[in-house]
Coordinates of C-alpha atoms (C1' of nucleotides) in Angstrom, one line a residue:
Chain O
M1 CA 0.0 0.0 0.0
A2 CA 2.7 2.4 1.0
K3 CA 4.6 3.2 -2.1
G4 CA 3.0 4.8 -5.1
I5 CA -0.2 4.1 -7.1
P6 CA 0.7 3.4 -10.7
I7 CA -0.4 6.1 -13.1
A8 CA -2.4 3.6 -15.1
T9 CA -4.3 2.6 -12.0
I10 CA -5.0 6.2 -11.1
A11 CA -6.7 6.6 -14.5
R12 CA -9.0 3.7 -13.8
L13 CA -10.0 4.4 -10.3
P14 CA -12.6 7.0 -11.3
V15 CA -14.2 4.4 -13.5
Y16 CA -14.5 2.0 -10.6
L17 CA -16.0 4.8 -8.5
R18 CA -18.7 5.4 -11.1
A19 CA -19.6 1.7 -11.2
L20 CA -19.7 1.5 -7.4
R21 CA -22.0 4.5 -7.2
L22 CA -24.4 2.9 -9.6
L23 CA -24.4 -0.3 -7.6
S24 CA -24.9 1.6 -4.4
E25 CA -27.9 3.4 -6.0
R26 CA -29.4 0.0 -6.9
G27 CA -29.1 -1.1 -3.3
V28 CA -26.2 -3.5 -3.9
N29 CA -23.8 -3.5 -1.0
L30 CA -21.5 -6.3 -1.8
V31 CA -19.7 -6.9 -5.0
S32 CA -17.1 -9.3 -6.3
S33 CA -14.2 -8.3 -8.4
E34 CA -15.7 -10.3 -11.2
V35 CA -19.0 -8.4 -11.2
L36 CA -17.4 -5.0 -10.7
A37 CA -14.8 -5.7 -13.4
S38 CA -17.5 -6.7 -15.9
S39 CA -19.2 -3.3 -15.5
T40 CA -16.1 -1.4 -16.0
A41 CA -14.6 -3.3 -19.0
V42 CA -11.5 -4.5 -17.3
R43 CA -10.5 -8.0 -16.2
P44 CA -11.1 -9.1 -12.6
T45 CA -7.3 -9.6 -11.9
K46 CA -6.5 -6.1 -13.1
L47 CA -9.2 -4.7 -10.9
R48 CA -7.9 -6.6 -7.9
K49 CA -4.4 -5.6 -8.7
D50 CA -5.5 -1.9 -8.9
L51 CA -7.3 -2.1 -5.6
S52 CA -4.4 -3.8 -3.9
Y53 CA -2.3 -0.7 -4.4
L54 CA -4.7 1.1 -2.1
G55 CA -4.8 -1.6 0.6
S56 CA -6.7 -4.8 1.4
Y57 CA -10.2 -3.6 1.5
G58 CA -11.9 -6.7 0.3
V59 CA -12.9 -9.9 2.2
R60 CA -11.7 -13.2 0.8
G61 CA -14.4 -15.6 -0.1
V62 CA -16.9 -12.7 0.0
G63 CA -16.0 -9.6 -2.0
Y64 CA -15.9 -5.9 -1.5
D65 CA -18.3 -3.8 0.5
V66 CA -19.6 -1.2 -2.0
D67 CA -19.8 1.8 0.3
Y68 CA -16.5 1.1 2.1
L69 CA -14.6 0.6 -1.2
T70 CA -16.2 3.7 -2.6
H71 CA -14.9 5.6 0.4
Q72 CA -11.4 4.2 0.2
I73 CA -11.1 5.0 -3.5
S74 CA -12.4 8.4 -3.0
R75 CA -9.9 9.0 -0.2
A76 CA -7.0 7.7 -2.3
M77 CA -8.0 10.0 -5.1
G78 CA -8.4 13.0 -2.9
L79 CA -12.1 13.3 -3.5
T80 CA -13.3 13.5 0.1
Q81 CA -12.5 17.2 0.1
N82 CA -14.2 19.7 -2.2
W83 CA -12.2 21.0 -5.0
P84 CA -13.0 24.5 -6.3
V85 CA -13.2 24.7 -10.1
V86 CA -13.0 27.9 -12.2
L87 CA -14.5 27.4 -15.6
I88 CA -13.2 29.7 -18.3
G89 CA -15.0 30.1 -21.7
I90 CA -18.8 29.9 -21.7
G91 CA -19.5 29.0 -25.3
N92 CA -21.5 25.8 -26.1
L93 CA -18.9 23.6 -24.5
G94 CA -18.5 25.7 -21.4
Q95 CA -22.3 25.8 -20.9
A96 CA -22.4 22.0 -21.2
L97 CA -19.7 21.8 -18.6
A98 CA -21.4 24.3 -16.3
G99 CA -24.5 22.3 -16.4
Y100 CA -22.9 18.9 -16.0
G101 CA -24.1 17.3 -12.9
G102 CA -21.1 15.0 -12.6
F103 CA -19.0 17.8 -11.1
S104 CA -20.9 18.7 -8.0
S105 CA -21.7 15.1 -7.2
R106 CA -18.0 14.1 -7.3
G107 CA -16.2 16.5 -5.1
F108 CA -16.0 19.4 -7.5
Q109 CA -17.6 22.8 -6.9
I110 CA -17.8 25.4 -9.6
K111 CA -16.6 28.7 -8.0
A112 CA -16.8 30.9 -11.1
L113 CA -17.7 31.1 -14.8
L114 CA -15.5 33.5 -16.7
D115 CA -15.9 34.8 -20.3
A116 CA -14.5 37.6 -22.3
D117 CA -17.8 38.3 -24.1
H118 CA -19.5 41.3 -22.4
T119 CA -22.9 40.2 -23.6
K120 CA -22.6 37.1 -21.5
I121 CA -21.5 38.8 -18.3
G122 CA -24.3 38.5 -15.7
T123 CA -26.2 35.8 -17.5
V124 CA -26.8 32.8 -15.3
V125 CA -25.6 29.4 -16.6
G126 CA -26.0 26.2 -14.6
G127 CA -26.8 28.3 -11.6
H128 CA -23.8 30.5 -11.7
A129 CA -23.5 34.1 -13.0
V130 CA -20.9 34.6 -15.7
R131 CA -18.2 37.0 -14.7
H132 CA -15.7 38.9 -16.8
I133 CA -12.3 37.4 -17.5
S134 CA -10.7 40.4 -16.0
E135 CA -11.7 38.9 -12.6
L136 CA -9.6 35.8 -13.3
E137 CA -6.7 36.7 -10.9
R138 CA -9.0 37.7 -8.1
V139 CA -11.1 34.5 -8.4
V140 CA -8.0 32.3 -8.4
A141 CA -6.6 34.2 -5.4
E142 CA -9.9 33.6 -3.5
N143 CA -10.0 29.9 -4.2
S144 CA -6.6 28.3 -3.3
N145 CA -5.7 25.1 -5.0
C146 CA -8.4 25.5 -7.5
I147 CA -8.6 23.6 -10.8
A148 CA -8.9 25.7 -14.0
V149 CA -11.1 24.3 -16.8
L150 CA -10.4 25.9 -20.1
A151 CA -13.1 25.8 -22.7
V152 CA -11.9 28.8 -24.7
P153 CA -11.2 29.2 -28.4
E154 CA -8.0 27.7 -29.7
D155 CA -6.4 31.0 -30.6
V156 CA -6.6 32.4 -27.0
A157 CA -6.0 29.2 -25.2
Q158 CA -2.2 29.7 -24.5
A159 CA -2.7 33.3 -23.4
I160 CA -5.4 32.4 -21.0
C161 CA -3.4 29.4 -19.8
D162 CA -0.4 31.7 -19.1
R163 CA -2.6 34.0 -17.0
V164 CA -4.0 31.1 -15.1
V165 CA -0.6 29.7 -14.3
N166 CA 0.7 33.2 -13.3
A167 CA -2.2 33.5 -11.0
G168 CA -1.0 30.4 -9.2
V169 CA -3.2 27.6 -10.6
T170 CA -1.3 24.3 -10.7
S171 CA -4.0 22.0 -12.2
I172 CA -5.6 22.7 -15.6
L173 CA -8.0 20.7 -17.7
N174 CA -7.9 21.9 -21.3
F175 CA -10.6 21.4 -23.8
A176 CA -9.2 23.7 -26.5
P177 CA -7.6 21.8 -29.4
T178 CA -4.1 22.9 -28.7
V179 CA -1.0 21.6 -27.0
L180 CA -0.5 24.1 -24.1
Q181 CA 2.9 24.8 -22.7
V182 CA 3.1 24.9 -18.9
P183 CA 5.8 24.8 -16.3
A184 CA 6.7 21.4 -15.0
Q185 CA 5.0 21.9 -11.7
V186 CA 1.7 22.5 -13.3
Q187 CA -0.5 19.4 -14.0
L188 CA -2.2 19.7 -17.4
R189 CA -4.7 17.3 -18.8
K190 CA -6.5 17.7 -22.1
V191 CA -9.7 16.4 -23.5
D192 CA -9.5 16.4 -27.2
L193 CA -12.6 15.6 -29.3
S194 CA -11.0 15.3 -32.6
I195 CA -8.2 13.1 -31.4
E196 CA -10.5 10.5 -30.1
L197 CA -12.3 10.5 -33.4
Q198 CA -9.0 10.1 -35.2
I199 CA -8.0 7.1 -33.1
L200 CA -11.4 5.5 -34.0
A201 CA -10.8 6.2 -37.7
F202 CA -7.5 4.3 -37.5
Y203 CA -9.2 1.2 -36.1
E204 CA -12.1 1.5 -38.4
Q205 CA -9.6 1.7 -41.4
R206 CA -7.7 -1.3 -40.0
K207 CA -10.8 -3.4 -40.0
S208 CA -11.4 -2.8 -43.7
I209 CA -7.7 -3.6 -44.4
N210 CA -7.9 -6.8 -42.5
T211 CA -10.9 -8.0 -44.4
T212 CA -9.1 -7.5 -47.7
T213 CA -5.6 -8.6 -46.9
L214 CA -4.0 -11.6 -45.2
S215 CA -2.3 -9.7 -42.4
N216 CA -2.8 -9.2 -38.7
P217 CA -5.0 -11.9 -37.3
A218 CA -5.2 -10.0 -34.0
Chain M
M1 CA 7.4 -0.6 -41.1
A2 CA 5.4 -3.6 -41.9
K3 CA 4.2 -5.0 -38.6
G4 CA 1.9 -3.1 -36.3
I5 CA 1.9 0.4 -34.9
P6 CA 1.8 0.2 -31.1
I7 CA -1.4 1.5 -29.5
A8 CA 0.4 4.0 -27.5
T9 CA 1.9 5.4 -30.7
I10 CA -1.5 5.6 -32.4
A11 CA -2.8 7.7 -29.6
R12 CA 0.0 10.3 -30.1
L13 CA 0.0 10.6 -33.9
P14 CA -3.0 13.0 -33.9
V15 CA -1.2 15.2 -31.5
Y16 CA 1.8 15.3 -33.9
L17 CA -0.6 16.0 -36.7
R18 CA -2.0 19.0 -34.9
A19 CA 1.4 20.4 -34.2
L20 CA 2.5 19.9 -37.9
R21 CA -0.6 21.7 -39.2
L22 CA 0.2 24.6 -36.9
L23 CA 3.8 24.7 -38.3
S24 CA 2.5 24.5 -41.8
E25 CA 0.2 27.4 -41.3
R26 CA 3.1 29.5 -40.0
G27 CA 5.1 28.7 -43.2
V28 CA 7.5 26.3 -41.6
N29 CA 8.3 23.5 -43.9
L30 CA 11.2 21.7 -42.2
V31 CA 11.2 20.6 -38.6
S32 CA 13.5 18.6 -36.3
S33 CA 12.3 16.0 -33.9
E34 CA 13.5 18.2 -31.1
V35 CA 11.3 21.2 -32.2
L36 CA 8.3 19.1 -33.1
A37 CA 8.6 17.2 -29.8
S38 CA 8.8 20.3 -27.7
S39 CA 5.5 21.5 -29.1
T40 CA 3.7 18.2 -28.4
A41 CA 5.1 17.6 -24.8
V42 CA 6.9 14.4 -25.6
R43 CA 10.6 13.7 -25.8
P44 CA 12.5 13.7 -29.1
T45 CA 13.5 10.1 -28.9
K46 CA 9.9 9.0 -28.3
L47 CA 8.7 11.1 -31.3
R48 CA 11.4 9.5 -33.5
K49 CA 10.5 6.1 -32.3
D50 CA 6.9 6.7 -33.0
L51 CA 7.5 8.0 -36.5
S52 CA 9.9 5.0 -37.2
Y53 CA 6.9 2.7 -37.0
L54 CA 5.4 4.4 -40.0
G55 CA 8.6 4.4 -42.1
S56 CA 11.7 6.5 -42.6
Y57 CA 10.3 9.8 -43.6
G58 CA 12.9 12.1 -42.2
V59 CA 16.3 13.1 -43.5
R60 CA 19.3 12.6 -41.3
G61 CA 21.1 15.7 -40.4
V62 CA 18.2 17.7 -41.7
G63 CA 14.8 16.9 -40.2
Y64 CA 11.3 16.2 -41.4
D65 CA 9.5 17.9 -44.2
V66 CA 6.4 19.3 -42.5
D67 CA 3.9 18.6 -45.3
Y68 CA 5.3 15.2 -46.3
L69 CA 5.2 14.0 -42.7
T70 CA 1.7 15.4 -42.3
H71 CA 0.7 13.3 -45.3
Q72 CA 2.4 10.2 -44.1
I73 CA 0.8 10.3 -40.7
S74 CA -2.6 11.1 -42.1
R75 CA -2.3 8.1 -44.4
A76 CA -1.3 5.8 -41.6
M77 CA -4.2 7.0 -39.5
G78 CA -6.7 6.5 -42.3
L79 CA -7.5 10.2 -42.5
T80 CA -6.9 10.6 -46.2
Q81 CA -10.5 9.4 -46.7
N82 CA -13.5 11.2 -45.3
W83 CA -15.3 9.5 -42.4
P84 CA -19.0 10.0 -42.0
V85 CA -20.1 10.9 -38.5
V86 CA -23.6 10.6 -37.0
L87 CA -24.0 12.8 -33.9
I88 CA -26.6 11.7 -31.5
G89 CA -27.9 14.0 -28.8
I90 CA -28.1 17.7 -29.5
G91 CA -28.0 19.2 -26.0
N92 CA -25.4 21.8 -25.1
L93 CA -22.5 19.3 -25.6
G94 CA -24.0 18.0 -28.9
Q95 CA -24.3 21.6 -30.1
A96 CA -20.7 22.2 -29.1
L97 CA -19.7 19.2 -31.1
A98 CA -21.8 20.0 -34.1
G99 CA -20.2 23.4 -34.3
Y100 CA -16.7 22.2 -33.7
G101 CA -14.5 23.1 -36.7
G102 CA -11.9 20.4 -35.8
F103 CA -14.1 17.7 -37.4
S104 CA -14.4 18.8 -41.0
S105 CA -10.9 20.0 -41.2
R106 CA -9.6 16.5 -40.1
G107 CA -11.3 14.1 -42.4
F108 CA -14.6 13.9 -40.6
Q109 CA -17.9 14.9 -42.0
I110 CA -21.1 15.2 -40.0
K111 CA -23.8 13.4 -41.9
A112 CA -26.6 13.8 -39.5
L113 CA -27.7 15.2 -36.1
L114 CA -30.2 13.2 -34.2
D115 CA -32.2 13.9 -31.1
A116 CA -35.4 12.6 -29.4
D117 CA -36.7 16.1 -28.5
H118 CA -39.4 17.0 -31.0
T119 CA -39.0 20.7 -30.4
K120 CA -35.4 20.4 -31.7
I121 CA -36.2 18.6 -34.9
G122 CA -35.7 20.8 -37.9
T123 CA -33.7 23.3 -36.1
V124 CA -30.3 24.0 -37.7
V125 CA -27.2 23.5 -35.6
G126 CA -23.7 24.0 -37.0
G127 CA -25.1 24.0 -40.5
H128 CA -27.0 20.7 -40.1
A129 CA -30.8 20.2 -39.6
V130 CA -31.6 18.1 -36.5
R131 CA -33.5 15.0 -37.4
H132 CA -35.4 12.6 -35.2
I133 CA -33.8 9.7 -33.6
S134 CA -36.3 7.4 -35.3
E135 CA -34.2 7.9 -38.4
L136 CA -31.2 6.4 -36.8
E137 CA -31.2 3.1 -38.6
R138 CA -31.8 4.7 -42.0
V139 CA -29.0 7.2 -41.5
V140 CA -26.6 4.5 -40.5
A141 CA -27.6 2.3 -43.5
E142 CA -27.0 5.3 -45.8
N143 CA -23.6 5.9 -44.4
S144 CA -21.5 2.8 -44.4
N145 CA -18.6 2.6 -41.9
C146 CA -19.8 5.7 -40.1
I147 CA -18.7 6.7 -36.6
A148 CA -21.4 7.3 -34.1
V149 CA -20.8 10.1 -31.5
L150 CA -23.0 9.8 -28.5
A151 CA -23.8 13.0 -26.5
V152 CA -27.0 11.7 -25.0
P153 CA -28.1 11.6 -21.3
E154 CA -26.6 8.9 -19.2
D155 CA -29.8 7.1 -18.6
V156 CA -30.5 6.4 -22.3
A157 CA -26.9 6.0 -23.4
Q158 CA -26.8 2.2 -23.3
A159 CA -30.2 1.9 -25.2
I160 CA -29.0 4.2 -27.9
C161 CA -25.7 2.4 -28.0
D162 CA -27.5 -0.9 -28.5
R163 CA -29.5 0.6 -31.4
V164 CA -26.4 2.0 -33.0
V165 CA -24.6 -1.3 -32.8
N166 CA -27.6 -3.2 -34.1
A167 CA -27.8 -0.8 -37.0
G168 CA -24.3 -1.9 -37.9
V169 CA -22.0 0.8 -36.5
T170 CA -18.6 -0.5 -35.4
S171 CA -17.0 2.7 -34.1
I172 CA -18.5 4.7 -31.3
L173 CA -17.3 7.7 -29.4
N174 CA -19.2 8.1 -26.1
F175 CA -19.5 11.3 -24.2
A176 CA -22.1 10.0 -21.7
P177 CA -20.7 9.4 -18.3
T178 CA -21.4 5.6 -18.4
V179 CA -19.4 2.5 -19.2
L180 CA -21.2 1.1 -22.2
Q181 CA -21.3 -2.6 -23.1
V182 CA -20.5 -3.4 -26.7
P183 CA -19.7 -6.5 -28.6
A184 CA -15.9 -7.2 -29.0
Q185 CA -15.8 -6.2 -32.7
V186 CA -17.1 -2.7 -31.9
Q187 CA -14.5 -0.1 -31.2
L188 CA -15.6 2.1 -28.3
R189 CA -13.8 5.2 -27.0
K190 CA -15.0 7.5 -24.3
V191 CA -14.5 11.1 -23.3
D192 CA -15.2 11.6 -19.7
L193 CA -15.1 15.1 -18.4
S194 CA -15.4 14.3 -14.7
I195 CA -12.8 11.4 -14.8
E196 CA -10.2 13.9 -16.1
L197 CA -11.0 16.2 -13.3
Q198 CA -10.7 13.4 -10.7
I199 CA -7.3 12.5 -12.0
L200 CA -6.2 16.2 -11.7
A201 CA -7.6 16.1 -8.1
F202 CA -5.3 13.2 -7.3
Y203 CA -2.2 15.0 -8.4
E204 CA -3.3 18.2 -6.7
Q205 CA -3.8 16.3 -3.5
R206 CA -0.5 14.6 -3.8
K207 CA 1.3 17.9 -4.1
S208 CA 0.0 19.1 -0.8
I209 CA 0.9 15.7 0.8
N210 CA 4.4 15.9 -0.5
T211 CA 5.1 19.2 1.0
T212 CA 4.0 18.2 4.4
T213 CA 5.4 14.6 4.6
L214 CA 8.7 12.9 3.9
S215 CA 7.5 10.4 1.4
N216 CA 7.7 10.0 -2.3
P217 CA 10.6 12.0 -3.7
A218 CA 9.4 11.2 -7.3
Chain L
dG1 C1' 28.4 18.7 -37.4
dG2 C1' 23.8 17.6 -37.1
dC3 C1' 19.9 14.9 -36.8
dT4 C1' 17.4 10.6 -37.9
dG5 C1' 16.6 5.6 -37.2
dT6 C1' 16.9 1.7 -34.3
dG7 C1' 18.6 -2.3 -31.6
dA8 C1' 19.2 -3.1 -26.7
dA9 C1' 18.3 -2.0 -21.9
dA10 C1' 15.1 -0.4 -18.6
dA11 C1' 10.7 0.7 -16.8
dA12 C1' 5.9 0.3 -16.6
dG13 C1' 1.9 -2.3 -17.0
dT14 C1' -0.7 -6.6 -17.5
dT15 C1' -1.7 -11.3 -16.8
dC16 C1' -1.0 -15.7 -14.5
dA17 C1' -1.1 -18.9 -10.9
dC18 C1' -1.8 -19.9 -6.6
dA19 C1' -1.4 -18.9 -1.5
dG20 C1' -4.3 -17.2 2.1
dC21 C1' -8.3 -16.0 4.5
dT22 C1' -13.5 -16.4 5.7
Chain Q
dA1 C1' -15.9 -23.7 -1.5
dG2 C1' -15.3 -19.1 -2.8
dC3 C1' -13.1 -14.9 -3.7
dT4 C1' -9.3 -11.7 -2.6
dG5 C1' -4.3 -10.4 -2.6
dT6 C1' 0.1 -10.8 -4.7
dG7 C1' 4.8 -12.5 -6.2
dA8 C1' 6.4 -14.0 -10.6
dA9 C1' 6.2 -14.3 -15.6
dC10 C1' 5.2 -11.9 -19.4
dT11 C1' 4.1 -8.0 -22.5
dT12 C1' 4.2 -3.3 -23.8
dT13 C1' 6.2 1.1 -23.7
dT14 C1' 9.9 4.2 -22.8
dT15 C1' 14.5 5.5 -22.7
dC16 C1' 19.2 5.0 -23.9
dA17 C1' 23.2 4.9 -26.8
dC18 C1' 25.0 5.1 -30.9
dA19 C1' 25.3 3.7 -35.9
dG20 C1' 24.1 5.7 -40.3
dC21 C1' 23.4 9.3 -43.6
dC22 C1' 23.3 14.1 -45.3

DNA sequence: GGCTGTGAAAAAGTTCACAGCT
DNA sequence: AGCTGTGAACTTTTTCACAGCC
């Protein structure tokens, strides 16, 4: 338990959390690695290995207590505290994010919506008033350790990112289709719509190739 | 070149493509692995290794021709053809996706927008008229090898997914916060907004821990 | 001299096989 | 008997070191 949780495991824990919540809502309070794995598209052994990095929270011969395991994963992920989120860019995507229920229910609290468009300032989106981007530095100062979510146009993304970093933010989730440059101490993750499509295209293409050539039985 | 391109490499090629396009727009037509790597947040050796799976498209002592490399990566990814895309669910997120320029410019063509909400049918979003979900099967039949993008509510995601699969789609990009069950031959990728946030929270939490305890020098 | 291409080594991640507990 | 937990084997991915070509 002591050492470090592998990066690959970290990326899967939220998926387990989601499946556990669903089970809990259905009144299930005990689950085997086999059942939990099948609802998260991983193999049971991988699931058990992942969970073993957190500790021994299952019961041999029985399974895992759904709520207890949920709590343990949440704790390991740092989700027992509430993380302030500042959402920048209130276009269609920003509005979708502002209204996304998955944030508040998972330890994230939107603290401010910021946009540069004066016609949007003061309008209410997802229960929050939109404020002007000029307030960025103040908002970040008021919310220590906040996470910045960037849903801004590609051409201003790096500039906004720089401001966010200078204001002291060390965790950024970027939706703009750009590779942002940040200092090493800043954690940056990106969600890229077209990249995922391109990866699908590759596999779709490969399917056609496989049906017309002899190669690649896998 | 012949064998298979590693999965990890496939996931990075679209990032290289994006950086190459940017360079091309700026009039740069020759680039070293060092420069290209720095604008994609990978190390030069990894970039060269990735490219080496496609073939030997660089020139030693010189670098890579931007347009030529762009073409070769596009070809390897199957992006020289146009992929039809059917977008299902025209809420805020669906509208953001429908208006996202990154699709058309990268070999993807939206063929239909579908939604269940009758008040939306006929409205035009991103240049496409919204059609009723009942047309799903017809639309899929008319667009062979199309990619389905699901931006539907969580509670109907699996049902829509099943319909899409039954209609013959073998590539799905899911934005709903659910783990979908699909047959093995169907490629499924997901984009999950809250999972990315949770991963950030983990690293943000770890930062605070590291400054207050002795553990984990890495 | 400079930069690519690539085997070989190292590291990370996954799967296996079974010990260990209830 | 049943299901977890985990060292060990295996596979994939990354990094290194340097040969090869312009």
